[in-house]
Tab-separated table of N, CA and C in Angstrom:
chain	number	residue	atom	x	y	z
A	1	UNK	N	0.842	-1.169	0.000
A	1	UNK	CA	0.000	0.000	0.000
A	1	UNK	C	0.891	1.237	0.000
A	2	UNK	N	0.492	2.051	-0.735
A	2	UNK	CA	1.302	3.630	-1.046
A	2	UNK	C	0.725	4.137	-0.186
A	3	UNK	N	1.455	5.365	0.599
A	3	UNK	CA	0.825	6.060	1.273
A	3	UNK	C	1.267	7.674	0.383
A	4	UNK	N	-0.497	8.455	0.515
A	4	UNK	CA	-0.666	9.819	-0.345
A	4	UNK	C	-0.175	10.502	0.242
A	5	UNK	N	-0.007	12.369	-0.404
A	5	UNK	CA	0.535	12.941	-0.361
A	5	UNK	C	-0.662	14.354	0.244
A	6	UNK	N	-0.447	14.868	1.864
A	6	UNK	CA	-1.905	15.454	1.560
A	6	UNK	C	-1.904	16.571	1.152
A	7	UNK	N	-2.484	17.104	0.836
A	7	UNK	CA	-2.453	19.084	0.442
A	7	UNK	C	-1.830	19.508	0.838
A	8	UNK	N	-1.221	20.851	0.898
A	8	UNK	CA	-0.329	21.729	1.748
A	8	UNK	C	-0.590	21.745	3.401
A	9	UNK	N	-2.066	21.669	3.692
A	9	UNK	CA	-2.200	21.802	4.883
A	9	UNK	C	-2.603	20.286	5.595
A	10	UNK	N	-2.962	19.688	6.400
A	10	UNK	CA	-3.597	18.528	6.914
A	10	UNK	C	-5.111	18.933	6.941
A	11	UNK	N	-5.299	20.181	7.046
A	11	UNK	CA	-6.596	20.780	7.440
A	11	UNK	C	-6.554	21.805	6.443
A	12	UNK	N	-7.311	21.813	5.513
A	12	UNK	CA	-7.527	23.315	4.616
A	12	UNK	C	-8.391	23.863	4.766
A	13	UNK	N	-8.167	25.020	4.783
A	13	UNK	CA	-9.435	26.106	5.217
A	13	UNK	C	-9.071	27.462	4.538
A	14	UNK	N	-10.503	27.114	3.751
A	14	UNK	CA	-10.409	28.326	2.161
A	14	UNK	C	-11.272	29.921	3.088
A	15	UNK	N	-10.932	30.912	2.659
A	15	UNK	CA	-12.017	32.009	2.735
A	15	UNK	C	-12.121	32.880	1.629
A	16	UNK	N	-13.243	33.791	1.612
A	16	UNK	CA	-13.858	34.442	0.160
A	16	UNK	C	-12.897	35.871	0.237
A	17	UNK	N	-13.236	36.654	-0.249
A	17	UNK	CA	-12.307	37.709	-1.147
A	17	UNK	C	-12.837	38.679	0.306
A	18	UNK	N	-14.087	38.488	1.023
A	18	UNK	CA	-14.002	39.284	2.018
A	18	UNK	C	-13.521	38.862	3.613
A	19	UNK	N	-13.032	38.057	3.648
A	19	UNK	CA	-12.349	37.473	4.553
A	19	UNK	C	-13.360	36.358	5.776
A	20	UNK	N	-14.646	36.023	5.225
A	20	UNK	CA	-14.978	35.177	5.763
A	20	UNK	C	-14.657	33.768	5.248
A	21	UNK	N	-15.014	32.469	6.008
A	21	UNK	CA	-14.883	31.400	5.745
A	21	UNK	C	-15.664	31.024	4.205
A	22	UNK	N	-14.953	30.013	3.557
A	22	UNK	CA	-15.903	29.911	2.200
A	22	UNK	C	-16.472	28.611	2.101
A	23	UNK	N	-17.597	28.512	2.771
A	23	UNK	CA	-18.563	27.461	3.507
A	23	UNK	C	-19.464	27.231	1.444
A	24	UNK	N	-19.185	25.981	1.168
A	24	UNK	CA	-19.574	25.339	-0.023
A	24	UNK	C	-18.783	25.559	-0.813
A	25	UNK	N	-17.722	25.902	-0.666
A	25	UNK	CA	-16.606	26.555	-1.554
A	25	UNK	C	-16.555	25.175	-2.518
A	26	UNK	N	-16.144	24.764	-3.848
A	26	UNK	CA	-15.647	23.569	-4.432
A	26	UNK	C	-14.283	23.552	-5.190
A	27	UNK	N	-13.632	22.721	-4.676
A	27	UNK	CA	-12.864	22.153	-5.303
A	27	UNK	C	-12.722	21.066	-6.193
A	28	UNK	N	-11.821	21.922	-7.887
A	28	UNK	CA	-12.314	20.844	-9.116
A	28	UNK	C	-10.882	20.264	-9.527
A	29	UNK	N	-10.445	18.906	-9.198
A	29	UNK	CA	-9.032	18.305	-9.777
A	29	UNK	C	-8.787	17.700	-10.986
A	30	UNK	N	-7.616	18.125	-11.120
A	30	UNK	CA	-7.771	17.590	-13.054
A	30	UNK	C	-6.271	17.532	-13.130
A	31	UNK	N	-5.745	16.082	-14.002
A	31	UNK	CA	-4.422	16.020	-14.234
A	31	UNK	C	-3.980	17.324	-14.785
A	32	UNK	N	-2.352	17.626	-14.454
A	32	UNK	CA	-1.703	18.859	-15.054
A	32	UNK	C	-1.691	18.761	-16.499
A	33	UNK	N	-2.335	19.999	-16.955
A	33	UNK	CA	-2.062	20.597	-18.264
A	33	UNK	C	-3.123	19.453	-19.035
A	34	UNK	N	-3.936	19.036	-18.644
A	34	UNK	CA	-5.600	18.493	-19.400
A	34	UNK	C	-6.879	18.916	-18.230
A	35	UNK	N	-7.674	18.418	-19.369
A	35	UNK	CA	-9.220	18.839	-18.702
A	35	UNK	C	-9.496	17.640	-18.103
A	36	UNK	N	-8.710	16.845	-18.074
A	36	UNK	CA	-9.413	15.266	-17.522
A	36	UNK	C	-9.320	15.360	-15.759
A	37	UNK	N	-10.462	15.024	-15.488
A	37	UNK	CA	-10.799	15.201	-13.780
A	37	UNK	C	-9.838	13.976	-13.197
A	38	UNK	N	-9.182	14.324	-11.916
A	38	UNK	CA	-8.429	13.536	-11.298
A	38	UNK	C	-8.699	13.307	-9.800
A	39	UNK	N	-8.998	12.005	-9.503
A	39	UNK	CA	-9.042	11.441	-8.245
A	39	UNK	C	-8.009	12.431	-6.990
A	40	UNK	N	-9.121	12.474	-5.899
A	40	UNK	CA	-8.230	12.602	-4.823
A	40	UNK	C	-8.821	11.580	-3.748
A	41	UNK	N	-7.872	11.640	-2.534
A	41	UNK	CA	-8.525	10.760	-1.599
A	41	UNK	C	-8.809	11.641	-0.053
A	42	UNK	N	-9.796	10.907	0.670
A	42	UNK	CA	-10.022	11.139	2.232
A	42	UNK	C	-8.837	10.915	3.363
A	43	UNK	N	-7.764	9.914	2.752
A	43	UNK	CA	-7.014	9.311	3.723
A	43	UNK	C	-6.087	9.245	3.309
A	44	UNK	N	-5.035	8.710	3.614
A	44	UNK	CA	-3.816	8.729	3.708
A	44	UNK	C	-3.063	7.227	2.588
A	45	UNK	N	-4.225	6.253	2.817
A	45	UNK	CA	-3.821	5.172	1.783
A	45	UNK	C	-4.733	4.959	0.303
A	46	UNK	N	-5.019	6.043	0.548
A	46	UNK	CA	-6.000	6.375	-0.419
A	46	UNK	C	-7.117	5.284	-0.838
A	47	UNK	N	-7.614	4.696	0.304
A	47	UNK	CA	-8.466	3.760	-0.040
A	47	UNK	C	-10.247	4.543	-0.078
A	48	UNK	N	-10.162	5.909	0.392
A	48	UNK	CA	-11.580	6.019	0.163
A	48	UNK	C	-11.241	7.488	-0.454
A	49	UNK	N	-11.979	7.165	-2.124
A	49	UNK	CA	-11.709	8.352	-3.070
A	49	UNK	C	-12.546	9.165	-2.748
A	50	UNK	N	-12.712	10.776	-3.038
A	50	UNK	CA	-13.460	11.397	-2.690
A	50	UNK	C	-13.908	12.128	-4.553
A	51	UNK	N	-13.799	11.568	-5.445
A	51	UNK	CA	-13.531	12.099	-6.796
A	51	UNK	C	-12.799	12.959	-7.272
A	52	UNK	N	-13.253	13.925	-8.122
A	52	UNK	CA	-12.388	15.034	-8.573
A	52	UNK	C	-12.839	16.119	-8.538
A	53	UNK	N	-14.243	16.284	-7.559
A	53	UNK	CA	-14.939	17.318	-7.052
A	53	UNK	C	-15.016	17.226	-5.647
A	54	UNK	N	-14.458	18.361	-5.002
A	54	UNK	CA	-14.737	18.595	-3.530
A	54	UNK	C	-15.069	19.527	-2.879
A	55	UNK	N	-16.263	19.654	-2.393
A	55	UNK	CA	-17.292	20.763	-1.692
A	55	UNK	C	-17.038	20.893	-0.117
A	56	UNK	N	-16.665	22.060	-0.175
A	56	UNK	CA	-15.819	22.632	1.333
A	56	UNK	C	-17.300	22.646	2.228
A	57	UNK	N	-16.991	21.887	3.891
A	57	UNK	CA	-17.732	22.099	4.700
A	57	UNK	C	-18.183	23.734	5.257
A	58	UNK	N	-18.803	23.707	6.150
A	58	UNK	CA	-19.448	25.044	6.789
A	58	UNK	C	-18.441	25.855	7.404
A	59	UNK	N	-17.514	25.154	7.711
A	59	UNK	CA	-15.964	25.928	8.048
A	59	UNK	C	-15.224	26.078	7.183
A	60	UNK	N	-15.375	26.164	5.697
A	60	UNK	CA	-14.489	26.556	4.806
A	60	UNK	C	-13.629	25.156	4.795
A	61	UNK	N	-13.670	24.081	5.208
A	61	UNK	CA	-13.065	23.452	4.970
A	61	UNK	C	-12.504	21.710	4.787
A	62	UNK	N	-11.318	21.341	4.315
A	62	UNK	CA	-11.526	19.841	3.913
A	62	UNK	C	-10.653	19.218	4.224
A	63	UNK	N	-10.194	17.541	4.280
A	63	UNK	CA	-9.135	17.217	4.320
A	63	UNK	C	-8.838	15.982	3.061
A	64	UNK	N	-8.000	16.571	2.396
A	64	UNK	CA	-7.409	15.994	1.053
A	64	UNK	C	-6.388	15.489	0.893
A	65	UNK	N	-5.868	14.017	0.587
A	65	UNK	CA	-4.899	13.428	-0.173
A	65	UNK	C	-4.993	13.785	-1.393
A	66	UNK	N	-3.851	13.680	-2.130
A	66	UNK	CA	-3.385	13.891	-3.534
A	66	UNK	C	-2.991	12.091	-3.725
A	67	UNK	N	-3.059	12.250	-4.963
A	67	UNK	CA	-2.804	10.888	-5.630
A	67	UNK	C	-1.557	11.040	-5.997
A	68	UNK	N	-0.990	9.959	-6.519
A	68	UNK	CA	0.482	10.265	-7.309
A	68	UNK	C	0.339	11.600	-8.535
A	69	UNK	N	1.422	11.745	-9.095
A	69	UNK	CA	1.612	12.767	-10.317
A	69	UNK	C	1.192	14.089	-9.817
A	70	UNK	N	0.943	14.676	-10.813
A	70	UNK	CA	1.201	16.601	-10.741
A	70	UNK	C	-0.799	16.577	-11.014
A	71	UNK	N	-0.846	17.887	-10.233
A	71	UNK	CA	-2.550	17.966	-10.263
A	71	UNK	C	-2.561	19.501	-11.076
A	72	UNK	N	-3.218	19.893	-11.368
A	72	UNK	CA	-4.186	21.209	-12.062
A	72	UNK	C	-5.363	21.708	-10.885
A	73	UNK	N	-5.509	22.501	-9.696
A	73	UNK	CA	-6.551	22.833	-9.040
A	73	UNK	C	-7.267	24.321	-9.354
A	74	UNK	N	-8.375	23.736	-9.295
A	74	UNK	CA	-9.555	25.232	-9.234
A	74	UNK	C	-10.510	25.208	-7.978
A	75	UNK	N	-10.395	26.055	-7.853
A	75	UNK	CA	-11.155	26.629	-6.452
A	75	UNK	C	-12.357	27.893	-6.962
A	76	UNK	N	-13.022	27.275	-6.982
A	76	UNK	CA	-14.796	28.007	-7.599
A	76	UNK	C	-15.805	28.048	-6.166
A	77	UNK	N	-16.322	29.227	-5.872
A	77	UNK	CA	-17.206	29.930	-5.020
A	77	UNK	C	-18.636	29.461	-5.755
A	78	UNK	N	-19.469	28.934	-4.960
A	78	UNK	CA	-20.601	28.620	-5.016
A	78	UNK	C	-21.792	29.272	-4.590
């Protein structure tokens, strides 16, 4: 079993352009340099995928593994 790589933070926590939390915020993953959507995971052995769409809780926030290779992220306000 591989163990993932997690986001910059263990805990991410996005906020909006006015400095509150960005509660539904989504996050959209896609291999580098294509449009093709890319898996991330919940955990650490990446056994439970969370897809290639991820919708930030009421605290602005999530906790994300990366899969192997280079990712492409967008962060879109809902």
């Amino acid at each position: 079993m591989s163990i993932l790589n997690p986001m910059p933070f263990i805990k991410l926590r996005e906020f909006d352009s006015d400095g509150k939390l960005l509660s539904g915020g989504i996050f959209y993953f896609y291999e580098a340099g294509t449009d093709t959507p890319k898996a991330v995971y919940s955990d650490a052995g990446g056994t439970t995928s969370l897809g290639s769409v991820v919708t930030l809780d009421s605290a602005g926030s999530s906790q994300i593994f990366l899969g192997t290779g280079n990712y492409h992220v967008i962060l879109a306000v809902s």
